[in-house]
Coordinates of C-alpha atoms and ligand atoms in Angstrom, one line a residue:
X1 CA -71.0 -148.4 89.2
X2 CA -74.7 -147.4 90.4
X3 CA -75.8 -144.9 87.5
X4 CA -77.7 -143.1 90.6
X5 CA -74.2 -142.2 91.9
X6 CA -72.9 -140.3 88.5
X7 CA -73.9 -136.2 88.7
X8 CA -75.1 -134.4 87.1
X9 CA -78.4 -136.7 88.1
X10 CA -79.4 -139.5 85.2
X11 CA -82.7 -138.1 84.1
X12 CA -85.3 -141.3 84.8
X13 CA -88.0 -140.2 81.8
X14 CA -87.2 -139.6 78.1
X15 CA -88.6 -135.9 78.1
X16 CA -85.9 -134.6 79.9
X17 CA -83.0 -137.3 79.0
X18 CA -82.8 -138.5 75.6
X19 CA -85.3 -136.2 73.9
X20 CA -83.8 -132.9 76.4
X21 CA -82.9 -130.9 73.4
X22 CA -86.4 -131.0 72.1
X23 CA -88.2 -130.3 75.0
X24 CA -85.8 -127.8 76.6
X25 CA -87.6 -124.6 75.7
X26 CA -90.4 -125.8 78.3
X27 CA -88.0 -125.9 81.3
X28 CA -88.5 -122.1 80.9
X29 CA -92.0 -122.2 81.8
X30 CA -93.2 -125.8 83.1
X31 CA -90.2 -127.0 85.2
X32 CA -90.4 -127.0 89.2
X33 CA -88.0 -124.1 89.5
X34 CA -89.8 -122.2 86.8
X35 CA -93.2 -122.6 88.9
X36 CA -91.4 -121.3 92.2
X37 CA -90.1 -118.3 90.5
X38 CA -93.5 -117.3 89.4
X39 CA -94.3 -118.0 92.9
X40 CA -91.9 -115.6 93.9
X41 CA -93.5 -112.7 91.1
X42 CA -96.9 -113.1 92.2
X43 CA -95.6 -112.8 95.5
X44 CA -93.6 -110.0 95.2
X45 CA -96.3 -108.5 92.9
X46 CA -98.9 -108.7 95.7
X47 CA -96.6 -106.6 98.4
X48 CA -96.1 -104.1 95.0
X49 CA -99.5 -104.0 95.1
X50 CA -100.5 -104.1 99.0
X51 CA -98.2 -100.8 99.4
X52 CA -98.3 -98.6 96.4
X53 CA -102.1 -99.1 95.3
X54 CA -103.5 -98.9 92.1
X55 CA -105.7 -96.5 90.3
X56 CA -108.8 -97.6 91.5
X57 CA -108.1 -96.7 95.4
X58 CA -106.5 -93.3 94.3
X59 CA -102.5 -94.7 94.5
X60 CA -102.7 -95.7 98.7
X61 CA -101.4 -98.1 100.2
X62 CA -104.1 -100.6 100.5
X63 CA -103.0 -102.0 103.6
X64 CA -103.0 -99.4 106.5
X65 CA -99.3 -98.5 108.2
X66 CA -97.9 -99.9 105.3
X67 CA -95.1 -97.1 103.4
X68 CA -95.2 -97.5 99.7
X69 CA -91.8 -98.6 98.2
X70 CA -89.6 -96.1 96.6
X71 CA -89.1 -97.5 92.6
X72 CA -85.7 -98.8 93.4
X73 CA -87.0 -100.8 96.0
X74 CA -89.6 -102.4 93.7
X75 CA -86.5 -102.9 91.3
X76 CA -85.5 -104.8 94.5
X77 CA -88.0 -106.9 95.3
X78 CA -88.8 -107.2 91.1
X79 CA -84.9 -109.1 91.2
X80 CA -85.9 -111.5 93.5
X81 CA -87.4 -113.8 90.8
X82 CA -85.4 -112.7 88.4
X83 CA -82.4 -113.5 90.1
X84 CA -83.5 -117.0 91.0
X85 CA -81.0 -119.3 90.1
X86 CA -79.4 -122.5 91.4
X87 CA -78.0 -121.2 94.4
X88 CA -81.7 -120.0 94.7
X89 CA -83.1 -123.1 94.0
X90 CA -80.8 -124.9 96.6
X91 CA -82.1 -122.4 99.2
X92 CA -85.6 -122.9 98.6
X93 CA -85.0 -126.9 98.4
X94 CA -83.6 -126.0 102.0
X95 CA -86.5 -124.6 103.6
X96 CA -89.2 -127.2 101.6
X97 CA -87.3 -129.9 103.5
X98 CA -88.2 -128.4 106.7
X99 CA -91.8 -127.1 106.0
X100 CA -93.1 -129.5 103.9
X101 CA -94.5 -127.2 102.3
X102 CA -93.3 -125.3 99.2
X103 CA -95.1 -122.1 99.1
X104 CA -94.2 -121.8 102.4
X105 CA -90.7 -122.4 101.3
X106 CA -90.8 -119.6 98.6
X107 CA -92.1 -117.3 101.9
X108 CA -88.8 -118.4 104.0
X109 CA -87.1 -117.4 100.8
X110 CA -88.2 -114.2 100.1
X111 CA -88.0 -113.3 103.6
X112 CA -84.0 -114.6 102.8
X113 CA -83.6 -112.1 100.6
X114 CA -85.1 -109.3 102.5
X115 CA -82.6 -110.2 104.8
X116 CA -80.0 -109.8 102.7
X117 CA -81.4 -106.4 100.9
X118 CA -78.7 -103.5 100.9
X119 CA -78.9 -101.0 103.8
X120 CA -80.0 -98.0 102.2
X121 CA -83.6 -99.9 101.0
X122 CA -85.1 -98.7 103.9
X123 CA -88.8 -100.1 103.6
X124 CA -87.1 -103.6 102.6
X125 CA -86.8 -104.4 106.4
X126 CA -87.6 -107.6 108.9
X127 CA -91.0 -105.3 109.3
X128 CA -91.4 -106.0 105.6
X129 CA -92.0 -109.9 106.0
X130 CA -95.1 -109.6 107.6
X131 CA -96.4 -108.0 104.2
X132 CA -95.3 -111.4 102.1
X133 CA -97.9 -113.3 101.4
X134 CA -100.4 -111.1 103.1
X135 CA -104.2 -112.9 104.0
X136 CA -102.8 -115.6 101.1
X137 CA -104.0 -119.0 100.9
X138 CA -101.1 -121.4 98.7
X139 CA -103.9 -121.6 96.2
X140 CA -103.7 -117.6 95.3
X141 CA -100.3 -118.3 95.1
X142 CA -100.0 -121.4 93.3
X143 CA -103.2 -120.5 90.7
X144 CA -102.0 -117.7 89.2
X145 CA -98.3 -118.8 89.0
X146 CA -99.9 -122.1 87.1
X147 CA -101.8 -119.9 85.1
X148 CA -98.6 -117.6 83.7
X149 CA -96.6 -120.9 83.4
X150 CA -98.6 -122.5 81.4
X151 CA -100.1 -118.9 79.3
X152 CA -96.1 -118.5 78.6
X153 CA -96.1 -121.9 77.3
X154 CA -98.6 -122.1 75.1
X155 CA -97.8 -118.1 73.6
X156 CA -94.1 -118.7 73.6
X157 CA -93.4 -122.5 73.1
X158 CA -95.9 -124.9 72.1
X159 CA -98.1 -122.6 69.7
X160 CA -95.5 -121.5 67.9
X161 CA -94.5 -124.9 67.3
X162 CA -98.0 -125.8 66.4
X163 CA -98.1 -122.7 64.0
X164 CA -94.9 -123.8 62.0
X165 CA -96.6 -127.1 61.1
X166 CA -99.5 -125.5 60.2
X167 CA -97.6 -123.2 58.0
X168 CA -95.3 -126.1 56.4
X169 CA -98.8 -127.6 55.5
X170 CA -100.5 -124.7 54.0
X171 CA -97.2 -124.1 52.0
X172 CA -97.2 -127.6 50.9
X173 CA -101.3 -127.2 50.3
X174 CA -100.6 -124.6 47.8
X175 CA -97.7 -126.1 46.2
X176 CA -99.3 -129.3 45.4
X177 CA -102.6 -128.1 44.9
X178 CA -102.8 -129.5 40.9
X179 CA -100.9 -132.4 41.8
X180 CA -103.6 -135.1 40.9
X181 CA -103.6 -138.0 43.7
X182 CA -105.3 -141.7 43.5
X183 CA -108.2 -141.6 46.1
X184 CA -108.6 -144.6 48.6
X185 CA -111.8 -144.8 50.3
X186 CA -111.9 -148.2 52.5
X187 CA -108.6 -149.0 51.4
X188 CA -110.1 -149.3 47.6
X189 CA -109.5 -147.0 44.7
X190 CA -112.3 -144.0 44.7
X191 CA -112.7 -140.6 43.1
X192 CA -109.3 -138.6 42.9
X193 CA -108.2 -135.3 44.2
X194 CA -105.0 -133.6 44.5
X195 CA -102.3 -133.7 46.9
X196 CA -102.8 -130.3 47.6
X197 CA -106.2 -130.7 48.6
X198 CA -105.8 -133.0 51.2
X199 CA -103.1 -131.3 53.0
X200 CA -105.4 -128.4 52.9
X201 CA -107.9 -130.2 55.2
X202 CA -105.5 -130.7 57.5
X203 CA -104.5 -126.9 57.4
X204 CA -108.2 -126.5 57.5
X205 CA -108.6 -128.5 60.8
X206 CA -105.5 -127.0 62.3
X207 CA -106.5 -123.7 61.9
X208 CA -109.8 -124.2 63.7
X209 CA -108.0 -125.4 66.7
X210 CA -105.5 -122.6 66.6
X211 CA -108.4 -120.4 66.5
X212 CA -109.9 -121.9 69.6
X213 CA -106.6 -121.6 71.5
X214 CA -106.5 -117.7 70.2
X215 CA -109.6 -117.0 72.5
X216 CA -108.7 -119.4 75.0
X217 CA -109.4 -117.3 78.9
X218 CA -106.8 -118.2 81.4
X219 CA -108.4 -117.4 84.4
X220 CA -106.9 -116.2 87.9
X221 CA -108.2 -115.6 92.0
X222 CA -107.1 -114.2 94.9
X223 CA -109.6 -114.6 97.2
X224 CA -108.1 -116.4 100.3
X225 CA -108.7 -119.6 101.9
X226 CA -111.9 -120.1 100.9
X227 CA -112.9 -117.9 98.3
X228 CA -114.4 -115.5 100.8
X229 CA -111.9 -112.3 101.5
X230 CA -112.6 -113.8 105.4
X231 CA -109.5 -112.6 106.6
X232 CA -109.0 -109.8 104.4
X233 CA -111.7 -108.2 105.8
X234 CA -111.1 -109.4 109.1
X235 CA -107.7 -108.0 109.3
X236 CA -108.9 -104.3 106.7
X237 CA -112.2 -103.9 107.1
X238 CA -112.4 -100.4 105.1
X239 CA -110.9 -102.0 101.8
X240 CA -112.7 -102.8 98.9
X241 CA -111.1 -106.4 98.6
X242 CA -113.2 -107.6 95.3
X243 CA -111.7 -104.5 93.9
X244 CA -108.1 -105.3 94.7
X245 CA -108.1 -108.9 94.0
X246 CA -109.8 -108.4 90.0
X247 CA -107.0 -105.5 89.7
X248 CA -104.1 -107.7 90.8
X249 CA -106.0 -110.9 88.3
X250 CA -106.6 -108.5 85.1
X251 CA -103.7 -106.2 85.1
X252 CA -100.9 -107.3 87.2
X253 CA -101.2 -110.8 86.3
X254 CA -102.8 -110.5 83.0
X255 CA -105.4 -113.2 83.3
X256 CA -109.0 -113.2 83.3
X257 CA -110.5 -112.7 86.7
X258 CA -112.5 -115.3 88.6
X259 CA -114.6 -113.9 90.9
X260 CA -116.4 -117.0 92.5
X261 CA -114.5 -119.9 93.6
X262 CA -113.7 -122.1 96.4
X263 CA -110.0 -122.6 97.8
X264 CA -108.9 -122.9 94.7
X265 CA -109.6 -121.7 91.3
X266 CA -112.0 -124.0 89.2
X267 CA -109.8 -125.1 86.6
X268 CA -112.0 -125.5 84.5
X269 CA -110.0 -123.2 81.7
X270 CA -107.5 -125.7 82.2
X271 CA -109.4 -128.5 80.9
X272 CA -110.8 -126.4 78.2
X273 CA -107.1 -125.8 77.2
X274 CA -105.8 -129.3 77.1
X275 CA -108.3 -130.8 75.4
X276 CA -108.0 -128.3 72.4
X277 CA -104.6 -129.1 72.8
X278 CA -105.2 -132.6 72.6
X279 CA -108.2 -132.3 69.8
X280 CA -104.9 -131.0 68.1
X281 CA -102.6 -133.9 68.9
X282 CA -105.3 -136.3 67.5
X283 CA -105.8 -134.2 64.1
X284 CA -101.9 -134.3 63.9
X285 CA -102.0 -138.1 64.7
X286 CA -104.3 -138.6 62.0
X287 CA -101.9 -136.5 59.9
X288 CA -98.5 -138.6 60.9
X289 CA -100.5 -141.3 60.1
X290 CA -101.7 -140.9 56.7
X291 CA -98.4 -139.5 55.7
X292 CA -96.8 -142.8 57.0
X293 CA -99.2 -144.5 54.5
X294 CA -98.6 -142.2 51.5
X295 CA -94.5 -142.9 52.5
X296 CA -95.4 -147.2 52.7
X297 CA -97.3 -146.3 48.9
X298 CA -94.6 -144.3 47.5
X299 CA -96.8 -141.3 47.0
X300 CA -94.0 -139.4 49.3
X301 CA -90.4 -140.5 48.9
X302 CA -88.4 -139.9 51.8
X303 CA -85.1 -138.1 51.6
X304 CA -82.2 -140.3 53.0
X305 CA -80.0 -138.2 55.5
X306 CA -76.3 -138.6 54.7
X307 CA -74.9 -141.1 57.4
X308 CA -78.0 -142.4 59.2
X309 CA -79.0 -145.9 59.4
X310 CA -82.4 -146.9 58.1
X311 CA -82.8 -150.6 59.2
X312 CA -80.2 -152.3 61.0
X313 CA -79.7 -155.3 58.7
X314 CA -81.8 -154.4 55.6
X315 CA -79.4 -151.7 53.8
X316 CA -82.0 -150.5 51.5
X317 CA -84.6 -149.2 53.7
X318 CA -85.2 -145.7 54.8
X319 CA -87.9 -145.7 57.4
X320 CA -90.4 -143.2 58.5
X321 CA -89.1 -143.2 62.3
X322 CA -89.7 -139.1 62.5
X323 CA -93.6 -140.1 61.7
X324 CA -93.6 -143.2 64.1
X325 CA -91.8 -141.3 66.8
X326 CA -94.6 -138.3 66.7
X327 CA -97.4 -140.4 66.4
X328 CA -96.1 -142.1 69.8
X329 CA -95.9 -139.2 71.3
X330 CA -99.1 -137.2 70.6
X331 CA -100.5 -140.2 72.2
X332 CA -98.8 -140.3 75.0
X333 CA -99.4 -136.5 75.2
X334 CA -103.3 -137.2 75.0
X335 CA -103.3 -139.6 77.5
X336 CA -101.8 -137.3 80.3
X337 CA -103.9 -134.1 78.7
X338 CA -106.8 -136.2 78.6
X339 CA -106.3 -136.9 82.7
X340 CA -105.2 -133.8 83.5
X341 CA -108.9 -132.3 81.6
X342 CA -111.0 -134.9 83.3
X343 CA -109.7 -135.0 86.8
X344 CA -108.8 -131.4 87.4
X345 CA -112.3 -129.8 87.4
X346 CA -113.0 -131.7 90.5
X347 CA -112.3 -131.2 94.0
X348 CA -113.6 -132.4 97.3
X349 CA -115.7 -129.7 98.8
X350 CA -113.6 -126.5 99.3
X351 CA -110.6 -128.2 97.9
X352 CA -108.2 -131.5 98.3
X353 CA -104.8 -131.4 97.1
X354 CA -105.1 -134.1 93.9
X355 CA -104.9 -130.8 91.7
X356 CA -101.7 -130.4 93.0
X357 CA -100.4 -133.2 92.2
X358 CA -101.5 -133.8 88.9
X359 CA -100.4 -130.4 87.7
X360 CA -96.7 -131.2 88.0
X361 CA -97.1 -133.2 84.9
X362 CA -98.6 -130.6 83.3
X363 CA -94.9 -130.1 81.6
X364 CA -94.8 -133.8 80.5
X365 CA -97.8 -133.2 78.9
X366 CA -97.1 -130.6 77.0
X367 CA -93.7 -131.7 76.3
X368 CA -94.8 -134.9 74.8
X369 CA -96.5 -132.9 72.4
X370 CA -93.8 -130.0 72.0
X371 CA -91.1 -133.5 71.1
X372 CA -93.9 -135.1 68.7
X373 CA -93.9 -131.3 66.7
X374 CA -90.4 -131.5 66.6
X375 CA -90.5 -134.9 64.9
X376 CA -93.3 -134.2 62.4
X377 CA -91.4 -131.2 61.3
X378 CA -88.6 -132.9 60.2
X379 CA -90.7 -135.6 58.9
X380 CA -92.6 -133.3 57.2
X381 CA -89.3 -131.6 55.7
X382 CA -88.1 -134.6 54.4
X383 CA -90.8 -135.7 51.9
X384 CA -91.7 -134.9 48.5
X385 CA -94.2 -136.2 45.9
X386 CA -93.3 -139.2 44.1
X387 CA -94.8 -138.5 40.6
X388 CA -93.9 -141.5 38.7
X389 CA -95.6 -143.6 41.8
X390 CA -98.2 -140.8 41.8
X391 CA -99.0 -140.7 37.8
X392 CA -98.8 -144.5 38.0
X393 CA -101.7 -145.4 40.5
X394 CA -103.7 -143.4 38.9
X395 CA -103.0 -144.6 35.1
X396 CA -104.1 -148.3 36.6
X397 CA -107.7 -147.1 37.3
X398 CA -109.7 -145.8 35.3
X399 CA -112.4 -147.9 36.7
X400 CA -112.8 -144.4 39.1
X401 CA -114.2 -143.0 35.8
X402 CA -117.8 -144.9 36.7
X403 CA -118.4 -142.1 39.3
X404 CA -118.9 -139.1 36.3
X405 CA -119.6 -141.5 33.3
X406 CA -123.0 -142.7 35.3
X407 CA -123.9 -139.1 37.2
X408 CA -123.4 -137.4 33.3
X409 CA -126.3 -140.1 32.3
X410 CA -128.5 -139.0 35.1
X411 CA -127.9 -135.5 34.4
X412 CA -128.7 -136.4 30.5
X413 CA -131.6 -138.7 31.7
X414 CA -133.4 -135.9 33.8
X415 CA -133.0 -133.3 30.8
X416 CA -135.1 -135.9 28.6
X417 CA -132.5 -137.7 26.5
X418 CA -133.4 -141.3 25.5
X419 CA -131.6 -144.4 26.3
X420 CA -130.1 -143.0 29.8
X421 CA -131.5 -145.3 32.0
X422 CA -130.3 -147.3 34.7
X423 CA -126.8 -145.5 34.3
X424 CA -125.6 -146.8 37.6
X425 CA -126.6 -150.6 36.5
X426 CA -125.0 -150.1 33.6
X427 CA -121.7 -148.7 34.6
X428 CA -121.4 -151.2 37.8
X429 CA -121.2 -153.7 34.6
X430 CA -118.8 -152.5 32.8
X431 CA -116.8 -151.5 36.0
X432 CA -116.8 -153.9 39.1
X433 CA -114.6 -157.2 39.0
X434 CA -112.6 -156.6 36.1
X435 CA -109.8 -154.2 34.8
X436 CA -110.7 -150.9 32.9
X437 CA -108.5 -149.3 30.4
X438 CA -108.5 -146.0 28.5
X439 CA -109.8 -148.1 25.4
X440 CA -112.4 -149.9 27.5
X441 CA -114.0 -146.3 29.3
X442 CA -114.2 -144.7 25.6
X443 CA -116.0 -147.6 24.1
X444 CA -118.1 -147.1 26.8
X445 CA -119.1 -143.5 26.3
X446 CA -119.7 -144.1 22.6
X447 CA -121.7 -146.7 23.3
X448 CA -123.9 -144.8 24.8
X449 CA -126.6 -142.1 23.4
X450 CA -125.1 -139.1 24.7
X451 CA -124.7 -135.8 23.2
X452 CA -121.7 -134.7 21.6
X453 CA -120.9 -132.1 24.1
X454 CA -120.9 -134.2 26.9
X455 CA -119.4 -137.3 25.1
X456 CA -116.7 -134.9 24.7
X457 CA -116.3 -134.1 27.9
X458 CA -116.1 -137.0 29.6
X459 CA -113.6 -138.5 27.0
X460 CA -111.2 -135.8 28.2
X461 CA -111.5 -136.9 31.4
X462 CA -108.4 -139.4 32.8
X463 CA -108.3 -139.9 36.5
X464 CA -105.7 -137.7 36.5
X465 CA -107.7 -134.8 35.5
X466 CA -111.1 -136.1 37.5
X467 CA -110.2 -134.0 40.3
X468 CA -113.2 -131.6 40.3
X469 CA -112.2 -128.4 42.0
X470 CA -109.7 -129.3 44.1
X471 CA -107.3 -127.1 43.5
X472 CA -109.0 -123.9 44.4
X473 CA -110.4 -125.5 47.4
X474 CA -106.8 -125.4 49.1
X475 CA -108.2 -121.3 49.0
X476 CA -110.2 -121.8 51.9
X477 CA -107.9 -123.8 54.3
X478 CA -107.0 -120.6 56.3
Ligands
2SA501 O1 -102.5 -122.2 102.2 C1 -102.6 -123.4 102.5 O2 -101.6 -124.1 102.6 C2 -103.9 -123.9 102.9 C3 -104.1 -125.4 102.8 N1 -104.1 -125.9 101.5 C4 -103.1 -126.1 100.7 N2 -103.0 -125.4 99.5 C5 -101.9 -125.5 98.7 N3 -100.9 -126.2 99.0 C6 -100.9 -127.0 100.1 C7 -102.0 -126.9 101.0 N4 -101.8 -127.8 102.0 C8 -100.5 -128.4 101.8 N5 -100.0 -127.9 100.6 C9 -98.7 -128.1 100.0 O3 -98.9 -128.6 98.7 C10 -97.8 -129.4 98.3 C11 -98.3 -130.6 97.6 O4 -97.3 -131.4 97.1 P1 -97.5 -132.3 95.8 O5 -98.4 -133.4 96.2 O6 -96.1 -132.8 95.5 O7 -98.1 -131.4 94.7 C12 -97.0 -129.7 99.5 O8 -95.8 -128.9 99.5 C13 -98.0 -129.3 100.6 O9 -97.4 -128.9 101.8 C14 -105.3 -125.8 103.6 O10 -105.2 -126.3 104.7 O11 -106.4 -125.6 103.1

């Protein structure tokens, strides 16, 4: 059997095969369907807008000979996107097959449903269809649908995704704030901290970038075919078309209004977008990363799920596949957010139609990340600290004491006390190249001329206690 025959269709990419479940909540927003409906509301919006007014021209119609529509035939026309469904979708497939051209598809569909509209809506009428898509280029169309798919997105999908990690961590942060945790710098023993701590800088990190997508501007046009209201004034002379078009961009559509663009709108808030988004990815890389390293340590132990398999012929393992899987993804999610950032802010003269193109995958992009969130979440909820690995690695090196043993003799050495010098010679000695124990570090100390009070103080210290301030630094990760 040819697995092209079987329905419904084999899905050829991962996103929307074996990951589906994952990525589903996108369809909603980022899916070709989901892009023609919003066609069809910005649409539908415009011919709202073209016969009723709007404040600022004192409730007219804008367009002259046009009657505004009665509220239950703007319910009508309101359902036409709404009502959009498979039937819908078939229809519009229909018409795109002829034209070729699939804003011009959602016009023929529309006009379908005018068509179709019950008797008694008198203004919804074959008169009506010359009002749909009225002195419209595909780009007024097509940007401002972009613009709501992907705003609805990020609000509704992805940052709420992002903000539950986020949260997980900072809750984690503050749990394990105290918890003491062996340093590596290089790969070699260095200066504790706490577990805490270093979640916290991821919090810390994540937060900055949520911040940036807070005040991130989606921006809109509708301007026409070149940016110029030619044949909006051509065809109303009398309107104030700048007027209309920054109403319809800030309060109909709800985006920030760009007044000066060519055929199409810049994108350049796009590429400011996905590159925080993919900043983001990196940061949470370097996260699935390090946690795959504490796992491989046994500073997190993993909790084995009741039934799965960890390796296929070596019984004992569990493996850190929810970490390996994100990882994969975030970078698969850069490399498209990455394109999509570079390539989009450019267009040949008054525009070419690479943009269209490339913002298809705008969902894959997006959904790469959306499936690596998934996974790091349940990664994420399936460690905990190790503390017999945890108290161990730091019980085998105490040679990390050097650091405060030799800065406490500079400190002592600069207020005037004798027999404090070279403290960093002296230490490397006693530290580098050989093992340190409890016994040896105290020796040390005595050894040395210090005063009691400081002697004191650095006897109490173990590397599990040399963790500075640590824990209230977790304070500032919001
Ligand atoms: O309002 C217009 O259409 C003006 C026209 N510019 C266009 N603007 C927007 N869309 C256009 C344009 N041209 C083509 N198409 C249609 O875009 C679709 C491209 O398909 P794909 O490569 O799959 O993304 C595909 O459906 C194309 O038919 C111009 O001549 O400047």
């Amino acid at each position: 059997m040819k697995l092209t025959d079987i329905t419904p269709a084999i899905a050829l990419t991962p996103l929307d095969g074996r990951y589906h479940k994952a990525t589903a909540p996108l369809v909603e927003f980022l899916s070709e369907p989901a892009l023609n409906r919003e066609r069809m509301r910005v649409e539908v919006e415009w011919m709202i807008l073209l016969a009723n007014g709007f404040e600022g021209n004192g409730n007219r119609p804008v367009v002259d000979g046009v009657t505004p529509f009665t509220d239950a035939e703007i319910a009508f026309l309101r359902s036409i996107p709404e009502d959009f469904g498979a039937e819908g979708i078939a229809r519009h497939a229909a018409h795109e097959a002829v034209t070729h051209h699939d804003v011009k598809a959602v016009e023929y569909y529309i006009d379908d449903q005018i068509d179709a509209a019950p008797a008694e809506l008198s203004n919804i009428n074959d008169r009506l269809k010359t009002l749909v898509h009225f002195a419209c280029t595909s780009e007024d169309i097509n940007n401002l649908s972009i613009a709501r798919c992907v705003k609805n997105a990020m609000e509704q999908v992805w940052t709420p995704a992002f903000t539950a990690i986020i949260d997980h961590l900072a809750a984690k942060a503050d749990e394990y704030r105290a918890k003491p945790l062996l340093s590596l710098t290089h790969g070699q023993p260095a200066t504790p901290t706490t577990l805490g701590k270093e979640l916290a800088v991821y919090v810390y990190r994540l937060n900055r970038q949520l911040r940036h997508l807070a005040s991130q501007e989606y921006l809109g046009k509708i301007n026409g075919a070149t940016g110029t209201f030619g044949a909006h004034l051509a065809a109303c002379p009398d309107v104030d078309w700048i007027a209309v078009s920054r109403e319809f961009v800030t309060n109909r559509m709800g985006l920030t209004w760009n007044p000066l663009t060519t055929q199409i709108e810049s994108h350049d808030w796009q590429a400011e977008l996905y590159s925080t988004v993919s900043h983001a990815n990196r940061i949470m890389h370097n996260l699935c990363v390090d946690v795959w390293m504490y796992i491989s340590r046994g500073v997190f132990a993993q909790v084995p799920v009741k039934g799965a398999t960890g390796s296929s012929t070596m019984p004992h393992k569990v493996n850190p596949i929810r970490f390996e899987n994100a990882e994969a993804n975030f970078e698969l999610s850069c490399s498209l957010l990455d394109t999509l950032s570079a390539t989009l802010v450019e267009s040949r003269w008054q525009r070419d139609l690479t943009d269209s193109t490339t913002q298809r995958n705008i969902g894959s992009a997006l959904g790469y990340s959306l499936l690596a969130l998934h996974n790091l979440k349940g990664g994420l909820e399936s460690i905990h600290p190790n503390d017999v690995v945890i108290a161990r690695e730091l019980d085998e090196n105490w040679e990390v004491l050097g650091e405060p043993i030799q800065t406490a003799m500079r400190a002592c050495e600069l207020r005037g006390l004798p027999g404090m010098d070279k403290p960093y010679e002296k230490v490397k000695e006693l530290m580098r190249g050989h093992e340190i124990s409890k016994e040896a570090v105290e020796a040390f100390i005595d050894q040395q001329a210090f005063d009691p009070e400081t002697a004191a103080r650095l006897k109490a210290l173990t590397p599990a206690s040399y963790t500075g301030v640590a824990d209230r630094l977790v304070d500032f990760d919001r």
